[in-house]
Amino acid sequence: MSAASFEMSHDQWFPVAPSREVDRRAICQAKLLGQELAVWRSDDGAVNAWENRCVHRSVRLTIGLNLGMEVRCPYHGWRYATGTGQCTRIPAHPNLTPAKSICIKKFPVQERYGFVWAAIGNPTGQPELLELGNSPTVTLRSLPFHIAAERLTDILLETGLALETSGENTGSSPEWKVSKAGSHKLKAAGSNPGETALLFIQPAEPERVVLHGCLPGAARSSANEFDLLRRLSNSMTRLRRRIESARAPVGSTAAPPQQSGTTA
Amino acid sequence: MIRLYDWELSGNCYKVRLLLAVLGVAYERRVVDYYPGKEHKSDWFLGINPLGQLPALDDGGFLLRDAQAILVYLASSYDVSGSWFPRADPKLTGQIAMWLAFADSLTATASAARLHDSIGHEADIEKCRAGAHSLFRVMDEHLWLQDRQGQPWLCPADRPTIADIACFPYVMLSEEGGIPRIDYPAIRRWGERVKRIPGFVAMPGILPAAPLG
C-alpha cells in the first residue's frame, strides 16, 4: 500500500480482530495503517482500541494485564480506565490523583458483524455492510500476508480462492470467484448456493495486511460449517504459500517466514 | 525427594518446574550455573548428563535427562488423575508424542534465537527466527481449528496435557529472540489458557494471566 493511499484510509473503518477472539481479561495486539493497537474488552463488554504504549515508559500495554475495567502496565503498574484511557493509579505515588493529561491515546472503535472495527482518523458513522443486513455472521480465520493491500487485492481478483474438495474423488477443485465489493472489501462466491463470503483487507503496514472474512449467517450444520471454515483457511494458507514462494525473501525484519529449512 | 538440576532462565527447565507445580509434587532444586559459569559442561554435571544439557532429574537415584522425557516420566509417575499423559486412546497418545517432538523443534529455533540475543550463543539467527515463524504458523492454524471445534488445547482432550506444557515456554519467550507473535492470535489465546491452569507458576519473561475476577 502506498503512503498516499495510507493517508486516504485514515478515516475508514477496518476490522482489526474477530469479536470472538477478543477474550475477557485479555489484550490483543493489532496494527492498523502503521499504528500499533492494544485491543481489549472490559468486563462490561465494551471494546477499547488504544495506542499500544504506556505513557510512562512506552512499554507495550499488550504485555500488561486486563483487570476488568482497567489495564495495568507490567512495568511500574500504572493503570488506565476503559473508555477514557485516563490513568487512575500510579503505585509509586499512591496518594496522588493522576493528572487528566496522563491518558492513553484512544482510537475510534466499533463492534459489528462479528468484528472489532477501528480507525486511525475520524470516521463518519459506523461500519456498514449492507449486503449482510442484520443477520449474524461466522468469522473466518484471519490470516496475515506480507504483501501490500493493492497487490493482495489484485491476486485475489485474478486467481480467486481454490478450495480443496471435502472428500476424495469428488471431481475438480471448486473455485470461489472473487469480486470487488468496495474499498478493501471483496466478495467470494462458490458455485453452490450459500457459498459466499465477504473478505476484508486490514492494512497493517505498507507491506503487511491481515485478510479477514466472514460467512453470512445462513443456517448450516455445525459439521458443514467447520468443514467450510477449514477449507477456506487451507485455501488462504495455500495462496499465501504461493505468493511467498514466488518471490525471494527480503532481508528485513518484516520478511515473510520461509517455509522450508526446518526439521519440523 | 526428587531433585531437579535447574537453571532459572531455561525454558526447558521451566516446563519441568511448571508440571511439578501443577501436579503439586515437592522437589528440591540443584541450581546449575549455565551462564556465565558454564557449569553444565563441568565434569561433575557431565556425570549426571553426559550431553551437558539442562534439565536433568534425579528421582531416588533414577537419573533422567531431556525435558520432554522428564515430563513423560513425571506425568506417568505422579499424576493421579491420569489426564496429563493419557494412554487409553492410542491416537491421543500419538498426538501428544508428536507435539513433544514439536517442542524440540521450538528449542532448535525459538530458543536458539533467544540464547543468541540474550547471552551471545552462536546461531544463524535469521534461520532460527524464520524456522520459529514456520512452526508458529503451523501451531496457530492448528489451535484456531481446534478452538473452532470446541477444543482449547493442542491435543483433543478435555484437559491440558504435557504437550501444552512442553510447547508453552519457548513460544511465550520468543520475543526475547526477536520473534514477534502479533501474527498468531490463536497462539496468544492458548497461552492465556495455559497461564490459567490451576497451580500455574511464572518465570522471568512469562507473566501470569490477569485473574478472571
Coordinates of C-alpha atoms in Angstrom, one line a residue:
Chain A
M1 CA 0.0 0.0 0.0
S2 CA 1.5 3.4 -1.0
A3 CA 1.9 6.2 1.5
A4 CA -0.7 8.2 -0.3
S5 CA -3.4 5.6 0.0
F6 CA -2.4 5.0 3.6
E7 CA -3.3 8.7 4.2
M8 CA -6.6 8.3 2.4
S9 CA -7.6 5.4 4.5
H10 CA -7.2 7.2 7.8
D11 CA -10.9 7.9 8.2
Q12 CA -12.1 4.5 7.1
W13 CA -13.2 1.7 9.4
F14 CA -11.2 -1.6 9.2
P15 CA -11.6 -4.9 11.1
V16 CA -8.7 -5.4 13.4
A17 CA -9.9 -8.7 15.1
P18 CA -12.8 -11.1 15.1
S19 CA -15.0 -10.3 18.1
R20 CA -15.0 -13.8 19.4
E21 CA -11.2 -13.7 19.7
V22 CA -11.2 -10.6 21.9
D23 CA -11.5 -12.6 25.1
R24 CA -12.4 -11.5 28.5
R25 CA -9.4 -10.4 30.7
A26 CA -7.1 -10.4 27.7
I27 CA -5.4 -7.8 25.5
C28 CA -4.9 -8.3 21.7
Q29 CA -2.1 -6.8 19.7
A30 CA -3.0 -5.4 16.3
K31 CA -1.6 -3.0 13.7
L32 CA -3.6 -0.6 11.5
L33 CA -2.0 1.8 9.0
G34 CA 1.3 1.6 10.8
Q35 CA -0.3 2.3 14.2
E36 CA 0.1 -0.5 16.8
L37 CA -3.0 -1.0 18.9
A38 CA -3.9 -2.7 22.1
V39 CA -7.5 -4.0 21.7
W40 CA -9.3 -5.2 24.8
R41 CA -12.7 -5.8 26.2
S42 CA -13.7 -4.6 29.6
D43 CA -15.9 -6.6 31.9
D44 CA -19.0 -4.6 30.9
G45 CA -18.5 -5.8 27.3
A46 CA -17.1 -2.6 25.8
V47 CA -14.1 -2.8 23.5
N48 CA -11.2 -0.4 23.5
A49 CA -8.6 0.3 20.8
W50 CA -5.7 2.1 22.3
E51 CA -2.2 3.1 21.3
N52 CA -0.1 0.1 22.4
R53 CA 2.2 2.2 24.6
C54 CA 2.2 3.1 28.3
V55 CA 2.6 6.9 28.5
H56 CA 5.1 6.5 31.3
R57 CA 7.9 4.4 29.8
S58 CA 6.4 3.4 26.5
V59 CA 6.1 -0.3 27.4
R60 CA 3.6 -2.3 25.3
L61 CA 0.3 -2.5 27.1
T62 CA -0.4 -5.8 25.4
I63 CA 2.1 -7.4 27.8
G64 CA 0.2 -5.9 30.7
L65 CA -3.0 -7.2 32.4
N66 CA -6.6 -6.6 31.7
L67 CA -8.0 -6.2 35.2
G68 CA -11.6 -6.0 34.0
M69 CA -12.3 -2.2 34.0
E70 CA -8.6 -1.2 33.8
V71 CA -5.4 -2.2 32.1
R72 CA -2.3 -2.3 34.2
C73 CA 1.1 -1.8 32.7
P74 CA 3.5 -4.5 33.7
Y75 CA 6.5 -2.2 34.2
H76 CA 5.5 0.2 37.0
G77 CA 1.9 -0.7 37.5
W78 CA 0.3 2.4 36.1
R79 CA -3.4 1.7 35.5
Y80 CA -5.7 3.1 32.8
A81 CA -9.5 3.1 32.7
T82 CA -11.7 1.6 30.0
G83 CA -13.5 4.1 27.8
T84 CA -11.5 7.2 28.7
G85 CA -7.9 5.8 28.7
Q86 CA -7.4 8.0 31.8
C87 CA -4.6 7.0 34.2
T88 CA -6.3 6.0 37.5
R89 CA -3.3 4.9 39.7
I90 CA 0.4 5.4 39.9
P91 CA 1.7 2.9 42.5
A92 CA 4.8 4.9 43.3
H93 CA 2.6 7.8 44.4
P94 CA -0.4 6.0 46.0
N95 CA -1.9 9.2 47.4
L96 CA -1.7 11.2 44.1
T97 CA -4.6 11.6 41.8
P98 CA -3.1 11.3 38.3
A99 CA -3.4 14.4 36.2
K100 CA -6.0 14.5 33.5
S101 CA -3.2 14.8 30.9
I102 CA -2.0 11.3 31.8
C103 CA -4.1 9.5 29.3
I104 CA -3.6 6.7 26.7
K105 CA -4.3 7.7 23.1
K106 CA -7.6 6.2 22.0
F107 CA -8.9 5.3 18.5
P108 CA -12.4 5.1 17.3
V109 CA -13.7 1.6 17.8
Q110 CA -17.0 -0.3 17.0
E111 CA -18.1 -3.8 17.2
R112 CA -20.3 -5.1 14.4
Y113 CA -20.9 -8.1 12.1
G114 CA -18.6 -10.3 14.3
F115 CA -15.6 -8.0 14.1
V116 CA -13.9 -5.2 16.1
W117 CA -13.5 -2.3 13.7
A118 CA -11.1 0.6 14.3
A119 CA -10.0 3.7 12.5
I120 CA -6.9 5.8 12.9
G121 CA -8.5 9.2 11.9
N122 CA -12.1 10.4 12.2
P123 CA -14.5 8.0 10.5
T124 CA -18.1 9.1 10.0
G125 CA -20.9 6.8 11.0
Q126 CA -20.3 3.2 11.7
P127 CA -19.1 0.3 9.6
E128 CA -21.8 -0.7 7.2
L129 CA -22.1 -3.9 5.4
L130 CA -25.5 -3.5 3.6
E131 CA -25.1 -6.9 2.0
L132 CA -25.3 -8.6 5.4
G133 CA -28.3 -6.8 6.8
N134 CA -28.8 -7.7 10.5
S135 CA -28.0 -11.4 10.1
P136 CA -25.3 -12.8 12.3
T137 CA -22.0 -13.8 10.7
V138 CA -19.5 -16.6 11.1
T139 CA -15.9 -15.2 11.0
L140 CA -13.2 -17.0 9.0
R141 CA -9.6 -17.4 10.2
S142 CA -7.8 -14.1 9.9
L143 CA -4.6 -14.5 8.1
P144 CA -1.6 -12.1 7.8
F145 CA 0.2 -11.7 4.5
H146 CA 3.5 -9.9 3.9
I147 CA 2.3 -8.0 0.9
A148 CA 0.7 -4.6 0.0
A149 CA -3.1 -4.3 0.2
E150 CA -3.4 -3.5 -3.5
R151 CA -1.3 -6.4 -4.6
L152 CA -3.2 -8.9 -2.5
T153 CA -6.5 -7.5 -3.9
D154 CA -5.2 -7.9 -7.5
I155 CA -4.1 -11.5 -6.8
L156 CA -7.4 -12.5 -5.2
L157 CA -9.4 -10.9 -8.1
E158 CA -7.2 -12.7 -10.6
T159 CA -6.9 -16.2 -9.0
G160 CA -10.0 -16.5 -6.7
L161 CA -9.8 -19.0 -3.9
A162 CA -9.2 -22.6 -4.7
L163 CA -10.9 -24.8 -2.1
E164 CA -9.9 -28.4 -1.8
T165 CA -12.8 -30.9 -2.1
S166 CA -14.0 -32.3 1.1
G167 CA -13.7 -36.0 0.1
E168 CA -11.7 -38.0 -2.4
N169 CA -12.7 -38.5 -6.0
T170 CA -15.3 -35.7 -5.9
G171 CA -14.0 -34.1 -9.1
S172 CA -12.2 -30.9 -9.7
S173 CA -11.2 -28.4 -7.0
P174 CA -14.1 -25.8 -6.7
E175 CA -13.0 -22.3 -7.3
W176 CA -14.5 -19.4 -5.4
K177 CA -14.6 -16.4 -7.7
V178 CA -13.6 -13.1 -6.0
S179 CA -15.0 -9.8 -7.0
K180 CA -14.6 -6.3 -5.6
A181 CA -17.3 -5.1 -3.2
G182 CA -15.8 -1.8 -2.0
S183 CA -12.7 -0.3 -0.6
H184 CA -10.6 -3.1 0.9
K185 CA -13.6 -5.3 0.6
L186 CA -14.1 -8.3 -1.6
K187 CA -16.8 -10.9 -2.2
A188 CA -16.0 -14.5 -2.8
A189 CA -18.6 -16.9 -4.2
G190 CA -18.5 -20.6 -4.9
S191 CA -20.8 -22.3 -7.5
N192 CA -23.2 -23.8 -5.0
P193 CA -25.9 -21.7 -3.3
G194 CA -25.0 -20.4 0.1
E195 CA -21.3 -20.5 -0.8
T196 CA -20.5 -16.8 -0.3
A197 CA -18.0 -14.9 1.9
L198 CA -17.1 -11.3 2.4
L199 CA -13.4 -10.6 2.7
F200 CA -11.7 -7.6 4.3
I201 CA -8.2 -6.4 4.0
Q202 CA -6.8 -4.7 7.1
P203 CA -3.8 -2.6 6.0
A204 CA -1.4 -3.1 8.9
E205 CA 1.8 -1.7 7.4
P206 CA 2.8 -0.8 3.8
E207 CA 3.8 -4.4 3.1
R208 CA 1.7 -6.3 5.6
V209 CA -2.0 -6.9 5.7
V210 CA -4.4 -9.1 7.5
L211 CA -7.1 -10.9 5.4
H212 CA -10.3 -11.2 7.4
G213 CA -13.5 -12.8 6.3
C214 CA -17.0 -13.9 7.3
L215 CA -19.8 -16.1 6.1
P216 CA -23.3 -14.6 6.1
G217 CA -25.2 -16.3 8.8
A218 CA -27.1 -18.8 6.7
A219 CA -28.2 -21.9 8.5
R220 CA -25.6 -24.7 8.3
S221 CA -25.0 -27.8 10.3
S222 CA -22.0 -27.3 12.6
A223 CA -20.1 -30.1 10.9
N224 CA -20.6 -28.5 7.5
E225 CA -19.7 -25.1 8.8
F226 CA -16.5 -26.4 10.4
D227 CA -15.6 -28.2 7.1
L228 CA -16.1 -24.9 5.2
L229 CA -14.1 -22.9 7.7
R230 CA -11.2 -25.4 7.5
R231 CA -11.2 -25.5 3.7
L232 CA -11.3 -21.7 3.5
S233 CA -8.4 -21.5 6.0
N234 CA -6.4 -24.0 4.0
S235 CA -7.2 -22.2 0.8
M236 CA -5.8 -18.9 2.1
T237 CA -2.8 -20.6 3.6
R238 CA -2.0 -22.2 0.2
L239 CA -2.5 -18.8 -1.5
R240 CA 0.0 -17.2 0.9
R241 CA 2.5 -20.0 0.4
R242 CA 2.2 -19.5 -3.4
I243 CA 2.7 -15.7 -3.1
E244 CA 5.8 -16.2 -0.8
S245 CA 7.4 -18.9 -2.9
A246 CA 7.0 -16.8 -6.0
R247 CA 9.5 -14.2 -4.7
A248 CA 12.8 -14.2 -2.9
P249 CA 12.5 -13.3 0.8
V250 CA 13.7 -9.7 1.5
G251 CA 16.2 -9.3 4.3
S252 CA 14.2 -7.1 6.6
T253 CA 12.6 -7.9 9.9
A254 CA 9.3 -7.8 8.1
A255 CA 10.4 -10.6 5.8
P256 CA 8.0 -13.4 5.3
P257 CA 8.9 -16.5 7.2
Q258 CA 10.5 -19.1 5.0
Q259 CA 8.5 -22.3 4.6
S260 CA 11.4 -24.7 4.2
G261 CA 14.7 -25.4 6.0
T262 CA 13.3 -26.5 9.4
T263 CA 13.2 -30.0 10.7
A264 CA 9.5 -29.7 11.6
Chain B
M1 CA 12.9 -36.4 47.2
I2 CA 13.0 -35.5 43.5
R3 CA 16.0 -33.4 42.6
L4 CA 15.8 -31.1 39.6
Y5 CA 19.1 -29.9 38.0
D6 CA 17.8 -26.5 37.1
W7 CA 18.6 -23.1 35.7
E8 CA 16.1 -20.3 36.3
L9 CA 16.1 -18.8 32.8
S10 CA 15.9 -22.0 30.9
G11 CA 12.5 -22.7 29.2
N12 CA 13.2 -26.4 29.2
C13 CA 13.9 -26.3 33.0
Y14 CA 10.8 -24.1 33.5
K15 CA 8.5 -26.6 31.8
V16 CA 9.5 -29.2 34.4
R17 CA 9.0 -26.8 37.2
L18 CA 5.6 -26.0 35.8
L19 CA 4.5 -29.6 35.6
L20 CA 5.8 -30.3 39.1
A21 CA 3.9 -27.2 40.3
V22 CA 0.5 -28.2 38.7
L23 CA 0.9 -31.7 40.0
G24 CA 1.8 -30.5 43.4
V25 CA 4.9 -32.6 43.7
A26 CA 7.6 -31.5 46.1
Y27 CA 11.2 -31.4 44.8
E28 CA 14.5 -29.8 45.5
R29 CA 16.4 -27.6 43.1
R30 CA 20.1 -28.0 42.4
V31 CA 20.9 -24.8 40.5
V32 CA 23.4 -25.3 37.7
D33 CA 25.1 -22.1 36.7
Y34 CA 24.5 -22.3 33.0
Y35 CA 25.6 -18.7 32.3
P36 CA 28.1 -17.3 32.8
G37 CA 29.5 -20.3 34.8
K38 CA 29.1 -23.0 32.1
E39 CA 28.6 -25.4 34.9
H40 CA 26.5 -27.7 32.6
K41 CA 29.8 -28.6 30.9
S42 CA 31.7 -29.3 34.2
D43 CA 32.9 -32.7 35.0
W44 CA 30.5 -33.2 37.8
F45 CA 27.5 -32.3 35.7
L46 CA 28.6 -34.4 32.8
G47 CA 28.5 -37.3 35.2
I48 CA 24.7 -36.5 35.6
N49 CA 24.1 -35.9 32.0
P50 CA 26.9 -36.7 29.5
L51 CA 25.1 -34.5 26.9
G52 CA 25.8 -31.5 29.1
Q53 CA 22.2 -30.2 28.8
L54 CA 19.6 -29.0 31.3
P55 CA 17.4 -30.0 32.8
A56 CA 18.1 -33.4 34.4
L57 CA 16.1 -35.2 37.0
D58 CA 17.2 -37.5 39.9
D59 CA 14.3 -39.4 41.5
G60 CA 15.6 -41.5 44.3
G61 CA 18.8 -42.3 42.3
F62 CA 17.0 -42.8 38.9
L63 CA 18.6 -40.3 36.6
L64 CA 16.7 -38.9 33.6
R65 CA 17.7 -36.2 31.0
D66 CA 15.7 -34.4 28.3
A67 CA 12.8 -32.1 29.3
Q68 CA 10.2 -33.9 27.2
A69 CA 11.3 -37.3 28.6
I70 CA 11.1 -35.9 32.1
L71 CA 7.5 -34.6 31.5
V72 CA 6.5 -38.1 30.3
Y73 CA 8.1 -39.7 33.4
L74 CA 6.7 -37.3 35.9
A75 CA 3.2 -37.4 34.5
S76 CA 3.3 -41.2 34.4
S77 CA 4.6 -41.4 38.0
Y78 CA 2.9 -38.7 39.9
D79 CA -0.3 -37.6 38.0
V80 CA -3.1 -39.4 39.9
S81 CA -5.7 -38.0 37.5
G82 CA -4.0 -39.6 34.5
S83 CA -5.0 -36.6 32.4
W84 CA -1.6 -35.1 31.7
F85 CA -0.3 -38.1 29.7
P86 CA -3.3 -40.3 28.9
R87 CA -2.6 -43.6 27.2
A88 CA -6.0 -45.2 26.8
D89 CA -6.5 -43.8 23.3
P90 CA -3.6 -44.6 21.0
K91 CA -4.4 -41.7 18.7
L92 CA -4.3 -39.2 21.5
T93 CA -1.1 -40.6 22.9
G94 CA 0.4 -40.4 19.4
Q95 CA -0.6 -36.8 19.1
I96 CA 0.9 -35.9 22.4
A97 CA 4.2 -37.5 21.3
M98 CA 4.0 -35.5 18.1
W99 CA 3.8 -32.2 20.0
L100 CA 6.6 -33.3 22.3
A101 CA 8.8 -33.6 19.2
F102 CA 7.5 -30.2 18.0
A103 CA 8.7 -28.8 21.3
D104 CA 12.2 -30.0 20.4
S105 CA 11.9 -28.1 17.2
L106 CA 11.0 -25.0 19.1
T107 CA 14.2 -25.5 21.2
A108 CA 16.2 -25.6 18.0
T109 CA 14.7 -22.4 16.6
A110 CA 12.9 -20.0 19.0
S111 CA 15.1 -20.9 22.0
A112 CA 18.3 -20.8 19.9
A113 CA 17.3 -17.3 18.8
R114 CA 16.7 -16.2 22.4
L115 CA 20.1 -17.6 23.6
H116 CA 21.7 -15.8 20.7
D117 CA 20.2 -12.5 21.6
S118 CA 20.5 -12.7 25.4
I119 CA 23.8 -14.5 26.0
G120 CA 25.5 -14.4 22.7
H121 CA 25.2 -18.1 21.7
E122 CA 26.3 -18.8 18.2
A123 CA 23.4 -19.3 15.8
D124 CA 22.3 -18.5 12.3
I125 CA 19.9 -16.0 13.8
E126 CA 17.8 -15.3 10.7
K127 CA 17.4 -19.0 10.0
C128 CA 16.4 -19.6 13.7
R129 CA 13.8 -16.9 13.5
A130 CA 12.4 -18.0 10.1
G131 CA 12.2 -21.6 11.4
A132 CA 10.3 -20.4 14.5
H133 CA 7.8 -18.4 12.4
S134 CA 7.2 -21.5 10.3
L135 CA 6.5 -23.6 13.4
F136 CA 4.3 -20.8 14.9
R137 CA 2.2 -20.7 11.7
V138 CA 1.6 -24.4 11.9
M139 CA 0.7 -24.2 15.6
D140 CA -1.6 -21.1 15.1
E141 CA -3.6 -22.7 12.4
H142 CA -3.9 -25.9 14.4
L143 CA -5.0 -24.1 17.5
W144 CA -7.5 -22.0 15.5
L145 CA -9.1 -25.1 14.1
Q146 CA -9.0 -26.8 17.5
D147 CA -10.8 -23.8 19.0
R148 CA -13.5 -23.8 16.4
Q149 CA -14.2 -27.4 17.3
G150 CA -14.5 -26.5 21.0
Q151 CA -11.0 -27.9 21.8
P152 CA -9.0 -25.4 23.8
W153 CA -5.7 -27.4 23.9
L154 CA -3.1 -28.7 21.5
C155 CA -4.5 -32.2 21.7
P156 CA -8.1 -33.2 21.6
A157 CA -8.7 -33.9 25.3
D158 CA -10.9 -32.3 27.8
R159 CA -7.9 -31.2 29.8
P160 CA -4.5 -29.9 29.0
T161 CA -1.7 -32.5 28.5
I162 CA 2.1 -32.5 28.7
A163 CA 2.0 -31.4 25.0
D164 CA 0.8 -28.0 26.2
I165 CA 3.4 -27.8 28.9
A166 CA 6.2 -28.8 26.5
C167 CA 5.4 -26.2 23.8
F168 CA 4.4 -23.3 26.1
P169 CA 7.8 -21.9 27.3
Y170 CA 9.7 -21.2 24.1
V171 CA 6.6 -19.9 22.3
M172 CA 6.0 -17.4 25.1
L173 CA 9.6 -16.3 25.3
S174 CA 10.0 -15.8 21.6
E175 CA 10.1 -12.0 21.7
E176 CA 13.4 -12.3 23.6
G177 CA 14.8 -13.8 20.5
G178 CA 13.4 -11.1 18.1
I179 CA 10.4 -13.2 17.1
P180 CA 7.2 -11.2 17.5
R181 CA 3.9 -13.0 17.8
I182 CA 1.4 -10.4 16.5
D183 CA 0.6 -12.7 13.6
Y184 CA -0.5 -15.6 15.9
P185 CA -3.7 -14.7 17.7
A186 CA -4.7 -18.3 18.3
I187 CA -1.4 -18.9 20.0
R188 CA -2.0 -15.9 22.2
R189 CA -5.4 -17.2 23.3
W190 CA -4.0 -20.6 24.0
G191 CA -1.1 -19.1 26.0
E192 CA -3.7 -17.3 28.3
R193 CA -5.4 -20.6 28.9
V194 CA -2.2 -22.3 29.9
K195 CA -1.5 -19.5 32.3
R196 CA -4.9 -20.1 33.9
I197 CA -4.2 -23.8 34.7
P198 CA -4.6 -24.2 38.4
G199 CA -1.1 -24.3 40.1
F200 CA 0.5 -22.3 37.2
V201 CA 3.8 -20.7 38.1
A202 CA 5.6 -18.0 36.2
M203 CA 9.2 -17.4 35.2
P204 CA 11.2 -14.3 34.2
G205 CA 9.8 -13.3 30.9
I206 CA 6.5 -15.1 31.3
L207 CA 4.0 -13.3 33.5
P208 CA 0.8 -14.7 35.0
A209 CA -2.5 -14.0 33.3
A210 CA -5.0 -11.5 34.8
P211 CA -7.3 -13.0 37.4
L212 CA -10.7 -13.8 35.8
G213 CA -12.3 -12.0 38.7

